[in-house]
mmCIF file of C-alpha atoms in Angstrom:
data_model
loop_
_atom_site.group_PDB
_atom_site.id
_atom_site.type_symbol
_atom_site.label_atom_id
_atom_site.label_comp_id
_atom_site.label_asym_id
_atom_site.label_seq_id
_atom_site.Cartn_x
_atom_site.Cartn_y
_atom_site.Cartn_z
ATOM 1 C CA MET A 822 80.352 -248.658 11.131
ATOM 2 C CA SER A 823 84.118 -248.537 11.251
ATOM 3 C CA PRO A 824 85.585 -251.523 13.124
ATOM 4 C CA SER A 825 87.945 -249.188 14.997
ATOM 5 C CA GLY A 826 86.116 -245.860 15.129
ATOM 6 C CA ALA A 827 84.434 -244.433 18.212
ATOM 7 C CA GLN A 828 80.713 -243.872 17.813
ATOM 8 C CA VAL A 829 77.816 -242.572 19.872
ATOM 9 C CA ILE A 830 74.558 -244.205 18.816
ATOM 10 C CA LEU A 831 71.058 -243.131 19.785
ATOM 11 C CA GLY A 832 68.544 -245.834 20.664
ATOM 12 C CA THR A 833 64.803 -245.348 20.190
ATOM 13 C CA THR A 834 63.355 -247.469 22.995
ATOM 14 C CA ASN A 835 61.891 -244.534 24.899
ATOM 15 C CA LEU A 836 60.715 -242.813 21.729
ATOM 16 C CA SER A 837 58.581 -245.817 20.815
ATOM 17 C CA GLY A 838 56.646 -245.959 24.091
ATOM 18 C CA SER A 839 58.726 -248.742 25.620
ATOM 19 C CA ARG A 840 60.754 -248.315 28.778
ATOM 20 C CA LEU A 841 63.721 -250.050 30.378
ATOM 21 C CA LEU A 842 63.199 -251.660 33.769
ATOM 22 C CA GLY A 843 66.254 -250.204 35.438
ATOM 23 C CA ARG A 844 65.243 -246.572 35.362
ATOM 24 C CA LYS A 845 62.212 -244.295 35.131
ATOM 25 C CA SER A 846 62.104 -241.556 32.540
ATOM 26 C CA ALA A 847 61.602 -237.976 33.635
ATOM 27 C CA GLU A 848 59.047 -237.577 30.863
ATOM 28 C CA ASP A 849 55.907 -239.469 29.968
ATOM 29 C CA ASP A 850 57.508 -240.580 26.726
ATOM 30 C CA ALA A 851 54.624 -242.788 25.624
ATOM 31 C CA GLY A 852 52.350 -239.748 25.724
ATOM 32 C CA ARG A 853 54.845 -237.245 24.396
ATOM 33 C CA PHE A 854 56.230 -238.948 21.291
ATOM 34 C CA ARG A 855 53.123 -239.643 19.294
ATOM 35 C CA SER A 856 54.116 -238.076 16.003
ATOM 36 C CA ALA A 857 57.080 -237.994 13.638
ATOM 37 C CA ILE A 858 57.503 -234.265 14.350
ATOM 38 C CA GLU A 859 58.005 -234.831 18.089
ATOM 39 C CA ILE A 860 60.380 -237.731 17.482
ATOM 40 C CA GLY A 861 62.234 -235.766 14.824
ATOM 41 C CA SER A 862 62.959 -232.981 17.314
ATOM 42 C CA VAL A 863 64.969 -235.479 19.381
ATOM 43 C CA PHE A 864 66.869 -236.714 16.312
ATOM 44 C CA ASN A 865 67.708 -233.128 15.331
ATOM 45 C CA GLU A 866 68.935 -232.302 18.833
ATOM 46 C CA ALA A 867 71.010 -235.483 18.914
ATOM 47 C CA ALA A 868 72.580 -234.701 15.531
ATOM 48 C CA VAL A 869 73.479 -231.171 16.653
ATOM 49 C CA ALA A 870 75.077 -232.592 19.812
ATOM 50 C CA GLY A 871 77.209 -234.933 17.688
ATOM 51 C CA VAL A 872 75.496 -238.321 17.723
ATOM 52 C CA ASP A 873 76.829 -240.516 14.906
ATOM 53 C CA ALA A 874 73.927 -242.881 14.266
ATOM 54 C CA VAL A 875 70.468 -244.040 15.274
ATOM 55 C CA ALA A 876 69.731 -247.721 15.938
ATOM 56 C CA THR A 877 66.055 -248.522 15.592
ATOM 57 C CA LEU A 878 63.360 -251.060 14.925
ATOM 58 C CA ASN A 879 61.133 -250.768 11.869
ATOM 59 C CA GLN A 880 58.504 -248.321 13.124
ATOM 60 C CA LEU A 881 56.687 -245.980 10.769
ATOM 61 C CA GLU A 882 56.793 -242.769 12.843
ATOM 62 C CA ILE A 883 60.476 -243.226 13.685
ATOM 63 C CA LEU A 884 61.505 -243.916 10.088
ATOM 64 C CA THR A 885 59.457 -240.947 8.866
ATOM 65 C CA ALA A 886 61.237 -238.702 11.379
ATOM 66 C CA LEU A 887 64.637 -240.122 10.459
ATOM 67 C CA LYS A 888 64.130 -239.447 6.762
ATOM 68 C CA LYS A 889 63.295 -235.808 7.497
ATOM 69 C CA THR A 890 66.278 -235.419 9.836
ATOM 70 C CA ARG A 891 68.583 -236.941 7.225
ATOM 71 C CA GLN A 892 67.612 -234.148 4.822
ATOM 72 C CA VAL A 893 69.278 -231.689 7.205
ATOM 73 C CA PHE A 894 71.945 -234.027 8.629
ATOM 74 C CA PRO A 895 72.879 -236.378 5.752
ATOM 75 C CA ASP A 896 75.839 -237.876 7.640
ATOM 76 C CA LEU A 897 73.604 -239.297 10.374
ATOM 77 C CA GLN A 898 73.740 -243.074 9.918
ATOM 78 C CA VAL A 899 70.919 -245.524 10.580
ATOM 79 C CA TYR A 900 71.384 -249.047 11.940
ATOM 80 C CA PRO A 901 68.241 -251.207 11.649
ATOM 81 C CA ILE A 902 67.499 -253.803 14.340
ATOM 82 C CA ILE A 903 65.522 -256.543 12.609
ATOM 83 C CA PRO A 904 63.003 -258.058 12.704
ATOM 84 C CA ASN A 905 60.665 -255.935 14.816
ATOM 85 C CA VAL A 906 59.312 -258.884 16.767
ATOM 86 C CA ILE A 907 57.454 -256.806 19.332
ATOM 87 C CA GLY A 908 55.875 -254.701 16.598
ATOM 88 C CA TYR A 909 54.501 -257.745 14.789
ATOM 89 C CA VAL A 910 53.027 -259.129 18.003
ATOM 90 C CA ARG A 911 51.479 -255.761 18.915
ATOM 91 C CA GLU A 912 49.944 -255.270 15.469
ATOM 92 C CA ALA A 913 48.642 -258.839 15.356
ATOM 93 C CA THR A 914 46.993 -258.232 18.737
ATOM 94 C CA ASP A 915 45.455 -254.935 17.640
ATOM 95 C CA TYR A 916 44.498 -255.776 14.047
ATOM 96 C CA GLY A 917 44.603 -259.569 13.769
ATOM 97 C CA LEU A 918 47.070 -261.481 11.633
ATOM 98 C CA VAL A 919 45.480 -260.481 8.336
ATOM 99 C CA GLY A 920 45.096 -256.853 9.356
ATOM 100 C CA ALA A 921 48.687 -256.677 10.556
ATOM 101 C CA ALA A 922 49.910 -258.125 7.255
ATOM 102 C CA ARG A 923 47.871 -255.574 5.298
ATOM 103 C CA ARG A 924 49.352 -252.720 7.328
ATOM 104 C CA ARG A 925 52.899 -253.902 6.606
ATOM 105 C CA ILE A 926 52.216 -254.421 2.914
ATOM 106 C CA GLY A 927 50.632 -250.977 2.693
ATOM 107 C CA GLN A 928 53.891 -249.385 3.877
ATOM 108 C CA MET A 929 55.986 -251.034 1.161
ATOM 109 C CA ALA A 930 56.816 -249.758 -2.316
ATOM 110 C CA LEU A 931 55.246 -251.757 -5.142
ATOM 111 C CA LEU A 932 58.613 -252.660 -6.669
ATOM 112 C CA ASP A 933 59.949 -253.957 -3.352
ATOM 113 C CA LEU A 934 56.749 -255.886 -2.791
ATOM 114 C CA PHE A 935 56.967 -257.467 -6.248
ATOM 115 C CA GLN A 936 60.637 -258.447 -5.861
ATOM 116 C CA ILE A 937 60.059 -259.945 -2.420
ATOM 117 C CA GLY A 938 57.026 -261.807 -3.743
ATOM 118 C CA VAL A 939 59.046 -263.366 -6.568
ATOM 119 C CA ARG A 940 61.841 -264.488 -4.247
ATOM 120 C CA SER A 941 59.365 -265.762 -1.652
ATOM 121 C CA ALA A 942 57.482 -267.789 -4.263
ATOM 122 C CA LEU A 943 60.633 -269.818 -4.876
ATOM 123 C CA LYS A 944 60.652 -270.702 -1.186
ATOM 124 C CA ALA A 945 56.973 -271.640 -1.031
ATOM 125 C CA PRO A 946 57.461 -275.342 -0.126
ATOM 126 C CA ARG A 947 59.602 -274.431 2.886
ATOM 127 C CA VAL A 948 57.199 -271.641 3.877
ATOM 128 C CA LEU A 949 54.288 -274.086 3.855
ATOM 129 C CA LYS A 950 56.317 -276.355 6.123
ATOM 130 C CA ARG A 951 56.833 -273.337 8.430
ATOM 131 C CA ASP A 952 60.593 -273.614 8.176
ATOM 132 C CA PHE A 953 61.875 -271.060 10.701
ATOM 133 C CA ASN A 954 64.970 -269.991 8.783
ATOM 134 C CA THR A 955 63.032 -269.509 5.555
ATOM 135 C CA LEU A 956 60.446 -267.364 7.306
ATOM 136 C CA MET A 957 63.241 -265.312 8.854
ATOM 137 C CA ALA A 958 64.839 -264.796 5.440
ATOM 138 C CA ILE A 959 61.560 -263.364 4.124
ATOM 139 C CA LEU A 960 61.245 -261.131 7.195
ATOM 140 C CA PHE A 961 64.764 -259.792 6.587
ATOM 141 C CA GLU A 962 63.678 -258.750 3.099
ATOM 142 C CA VAL A 963 60.418 -257.162 4.272
ATOM 143 C CA GLU A 964 62.073 -255.268 7.116
ATOM 144 C CA LEU A 965 64.989 -253.867 5.142
ATOM 145 C CA ALA A 966 62.733 -252.669 2.341
ATOM 146 C CA SER A 967 61.559 -249.971 4.762
ATOM 147 C CA PHE A 968 65.154 -248.869 5.402
ATOM 148 C CA LYS A 969 66.369 -248.910 1.788
ATOM 149 C CA SER A 970 66.327 -245.134 1.245
ATOM 150 C CA LEU A 971 68.341 -244.664 4.455
ATOM 151 C CA GLU A 972 71.168 -246.872 3.085
ATOM 152 C CA PRO A 973 72.159 -248.539 6.369
ATOM 153 C CA PRO A 974 75.845 -249.547 6.521
ATOM 154 C CA SER A 975 75.221 -251.992 9.382
ATOM 155 C CA VAL A 976 72.244 -254.087 10.489
ATOM 156 C CA PHE A 977 71.705 -255.791 13.849
ATOM 157 C CA LEU A 978 69.772 -259.019 14.311
ATOM 158 C CA HIS A 979 67.167 -258.491 17.034
ATOM 159 C CA PRO A 980 68.289 -259.911 20.415
ATOM 160 C CA GLN A 981 65.176 -262.070 20.740
ATOM 161 C CA ILE A 982 66.039 -263.830 17.477
ATOM 162 C CA THR A 983 69.782 -263.954 18.193
ATOM 163 C CA ASP A 984 69.268 -265.501 21.602
ATOM 164 C CA LEU A 985 66.557 -267.889 20.406
ATOM 165 C CA ALA A 986 68.787 -269.173 17.603
ATOM 166 C CA LEU A 987 71.663 -269.416 20.076
ATOM 167 C CA SER A 988 69.615 -271.470 22.550
ATOM 168 C CA LEU A 989 68.525 -273.840 19.767
ATOM 169 C CA GLY A 990 72.034 -274.214 18.362
ATOM 170 C CA ASN A 991 70.750 -272.859 15.037
ATOM 171 C CA ARG A 992 74.056 -272.163 13.302
ATOM 172 C CA ALA A 993 72.362 -272.146 9.898
ATOM 173 C CA LEU A 994 70.314 -269.054 10.774
ATOM 174 C CA PHE A 995 73.443 -267.072 11.641
ATOM 175 C CA GLU A 996 75.076 -268.188 8.388
ATOM 176 C CA LEU A 997 71.952 -267.193 6.444
ATOM 177 C CA TYR A 998 71.776 -263.814 8.154
ATOM 178 C CA PHE A 999 75.464 -263.005 7.573
ATOM 179 C CA LYS A 1000 75.248 -263.990 3.912
ATOM 180 C CA THR A 1001 71.990 -262.111 3.282
ATOM 181 C CA MET A 1002 73.233 -258.866 4.826
ATOM 182 C CA ARG A 1003 76.535 -258.949 2.951
ATOM 183 C CA THR A 1004 75.444 -260.155 -0.473
ATOM 184 C CA ARG A 1005 71.880 -258.834 -0.767
ATOM 185 C CA PHE A 1006 72.191 -255.539 1.106
ATOM 186 C CA GLY A 1007 75.904 -254.750 1.230
ATOM 187 C CA ALA A 1008 75.741 -254.156 4.982
ATOM 188 C CA GLU A 1009 77.832 -255.296 7.915
ATOM 189 C CA PRO A 1010 75.880 -257.956 9.858
ATOM 190 C CA GLY A 1011 75.775 -257.261 13.581
ATOM 191 C CA LEU A 1012 74.222 -259.294 16.379
ATOM 192 C CA ALA A 1013 72.276 -257.795 19.269
ATOM 193 C CA THR A 1014 72.245 -260.099 22.294
ATOM 194 C CA ASN A 1015 71.446 -260.209 25.986
ATOM 195 C CA ASN A 1016 73.660 -263.257 26.422
ATOM 196 C CA LEU A 1017 77.172 -262.197 25.446
ATOM 197 C CA GLY A 1018 78.779 -264.828 27.677
ATOM 198 C CA TRP A 1019 77.179 -267.635 25.687
ATOM 199 C CA LEU A 1020 77.155 -266.042 22.234
ATOM 200 C CA LEU A 1021 80.861 -265.328 21.719
ATOM 201 C CA PRO A 1022 82.095 -268.812 22.722
ATOM 202 C CA LYS A 1023 79.464 -270.445 20.496
ATOM 203 C CA LEU A 1024 80.394 -268.295 17.492
ATOM 204 C CA GLN A 1025 84.019 -269.247 18.047
ATOM 205 C CA GLU A 1026 83.068 -272.915 18.217
ATOM 206 C CA TRP A 1027 81.121 -272.587 14.969
ATOM 207 C CA LYS A 1028 83.981 -270.628 13.351
ATOM 208 C CA LEU A 1029 81.624 -267.754 12.560
ATOM 209 C CA GLU A 1030 82.734 -264.140 12.756
ATOM 210 C CA THR A 1031 80.595 -261.042 13.120
ATOM 211 C CA PRO A 1032 82.151 -257.580 13.070
ATOM 212 C CA LEU A 1033 79.622 -256.054 15.494
ATOM 213 C CA VAL A 1034 77.899 -257.102 18.712
ATOM 214 C CA LEU A 1035 75.385 -254.883 20.533
ATOM 215 C CA THR A 1036 75.108 -256.018 24.153
ATOM 216 C CA PRO A 1037 74.655 -254.694 27.705
ATOM 217 C CA PHE A 1038 78.041 -253.566 29.021
ATOM 218 C CA ASN A 1039 78.333 -251.099 31.891
ATOM 219 C CA PRO A 1040 80.256 -250.614 35.154
ATOM 220 C CA ASP A 1041 77.313 -251.799 37.268
ATOM 221 C CA GLY A 1042 77.022 -255.139 35.468
ATOM 222 C CA PHE A 1043 73.379 -254.391 34.618
ATOM 223 C CA LEU A 1044 71.982 -257.226 32.444
ATOM 224 C CA MET A 1045 75.477 -258.582 31.706
ATOM 225 C CA LYS A 1046 75.004 -262.369 31.396
ATOM 226 C CA PRO A 1047 75.932 -264.842 32.698
ATOM 227 C CA SER A 1048 77.953 -262.465 34.911
ATOM 228 C CA GLN A 1049 79.929 -259.261 34.706
ATOM 229 C CA PRO A 1050 83.325 -260.971 35.200
ATOM 230 C CA ALA A 1051 82.529 -263.508 32.465
ATOM 231 C CA CYS A 1052 81.620 -260.785 29.960
ATOM 232 C CA GLU A 1053 84.678 -258.735 30.880
ATOM 233 C CA ALA A 1054 86.975 -261.710 30.363
ATOM 234 C CA LEU A 1055 85.486 -262.416 26.939
ATOM 235 C CA LEU A 1056 85.953 -258.849 25.772
ATOM 236 C CA ARG A 1057 89.680 -258.949 26.434
ATOM 237 C CA SER A 1058 90.094 -261.494 23.619
ATOM 238 C CA ALA A 1059 87.094 -260.678 21.394
ATOM 239 C CA SER A 1060 87.813 -259.979 17.732
ATOM 240 C CA CYS A 1061 84.513 -258.184 17.116
ATOM 241 C CA GLN A 1062 83.639 -254.565 17.860
ATOM 242 C CA VAL A 1063 81.338 -254.354 20.869
ATOM 243 C CA VAL A 1064 78.725 -251.610 21.045
ATOM 244 C CA ALA A 1065 77.886 -251.087 24.711
ATOM 245 C CA ASP A 1066 74.163 -251.090 25.440
ATOM 246 C CA LYS A 1067 72.367 -250.128 28.692
ATOM 247 C CA VAL A 1068 75.171 -247.764 29.740
ATOM 248 C CA ASP A 1069 72.483 -245.319 30.895
ATOM 249 C CA ALA A 1070 69.787 -247.753 31.999
ATOM 250 C CA THR A 1071 70.062 -246.932 35.713
ATOM 251 C CA ALA A 1072 71.461 -243.374 35.712
ATOM 252 C CA ASN A 1073 73.089 -240.762 33.503
ATOM 253 C CA PRO A 1074 76.524 -242.038 32.466
ATOM 254 C CA ASN A 1075 79.536 -240.181 33.841
ATOM 255 C CA GLN A 1076 83.338 -240.286 33.787
ATOM 256 C CA ARG A 1077 83.256 -243.656 35.581
ATOM 257 C CA THR A 1078 81.156 -245.082 32.727
ATOM 258 C CA TRP A 1079 83.474 -243.945 29.958
ATOM 259 C CA ASN A 1080 86.625 -244.992 31.839
ATOM 260 C CA TYR A 1081 85.123 -248.449 32.321
ATOM 261 C CA LEU A 1082 84.267 -248.858 28.632
ATOM 262 C CA ARG A 1083 87.673 -247.650 27.489
ATOM 263 C CA SER A 1084 89.451 -250.014 29.895
ATOM 264 C CA TYR A 1085 87.935 -252.923 27.934
ATOM 265 C CA GLY A 1086 88.562 -251.408 24.511
ATOM 266 C CA VAL A 1087 84.924 -250.417 23.945
ATOM 267 C CA ARG A 1088 84.702 -247.304 21.782
ATOM 268 C CA SER A 1089 81.025 -247.338 20.794
ATOM 269 C CA ALA A 1090 77.973 -246.924 23.008
ATOM 270 C CA LEU A 1091 74.222 -246.745 22.565
ATOM 271 C CA ILE A 1092 72.358 -244.224 24.702
ATOM 272 C CA GLU A 1093 68.671 -243.442 25.087
ATOM 273 C CA PHE A 1094 66.707 -240.215 25.429
ATOM 274 C CA TRP A 1095 65.736 -239.708 29.080
ATOM 275 C CA ASP A 1096 65.208 -235.977 29.600
ATOM 276 C CA ASP A 1097 65.801 -232.741 27.754
ATOM 277 C CA GLN A 1098 68.179 -231.276 30.326
ATOM 278 C CA SER A 1099 70.878 -233.962 30.226
ATOM 279 C CA PHE A 1100 70.424 -235.345 26.703
ATOM 280 C CA GLY A 1101 72.728 -233.124 24.658
ATOM 281 C CA ALA A 1102 75.360 -232.965 27.394
ATOM 282 C CA THR A 1103 75.485 -236.761 27.630
ATOM 283 C CA ILE A 1104 76.072 -237.111 23.884
ATOM 284 C CA LYS A 1105 78.872 -234.553 23.919
ATOM 285 C CA GLN A 1106 80.493 -236.197 26.945
ATOM 286 C CA ALA A 1107 80.301 -239.634 25.318
ATOM 287 C CA ARG A 1108 81.895 -238.382 22.089
ATOM 288 C CA LYS A 1109 84.711 -236.697 23.979
ATOM 289 C CA HIS A 1110 85.632 -239.633 26.190
ATOM 290 C CA LEU A 1111 85.062 -242.538 23.786
ATOM 291 C CA ALA A 1112 87.155 -240.930 21.082
ATOM 292 C CA GLY A 1113 89.745 -239.305 23.373
#
């Protein structure tokens, strides 16, 4: 992702059966998007409308659909959000810990599995001690193996992990994540967070820089923490590129939305699929006003 370029990014929350609290979808998405073909139809429509990228968790049906869409639209970028915490919990609930691990291993290429196994073996003492940062490092490897063929230029740390590490003052995890993304995968390390007002000051205190932050930012102040004025004040002096999340959580974005983002120097936004009628028009409107 270019530090200065405008981008419209498609999120996959509604395509994965989840749903935001602020708004009801016009479709029964959990029932509709059960196959890669159905999900792929949304990706194709988004690409035709001009979406620049898709930001997604590691989910088999979504990645399968993305790989097929990329065959037709090779310029469509993919930004992983890792690790898929919710997915691991769901699979462990459905299949047990061993069953969930087998499912993940079964989705990996043998070469990737071998390489990760060799690197993980060197960390065995820390794994046995359940060292959190070591376990996260292994998860980074496992997750990004699924995205390798999509060549992601940027990767976002999942907000649950970002905010947990932030609350614990775990500077070392951020350092590990930044280094791993840059040196192992050649990708820009981004942070997804629901606590922008605490994250940016702490990164400044730690003298850590991230080029990208994905966070709720919208004219209604929806999920902007600790407050909308606090987040707005931080953005006026932030050195990172902010990708606005939840811009369409309560209603379809309009001219007021784009004017608000531009007034704070925000040129990138993540939107979700809500209904077929407004989807393409929203993408085109976002591209026009964010870049204009």
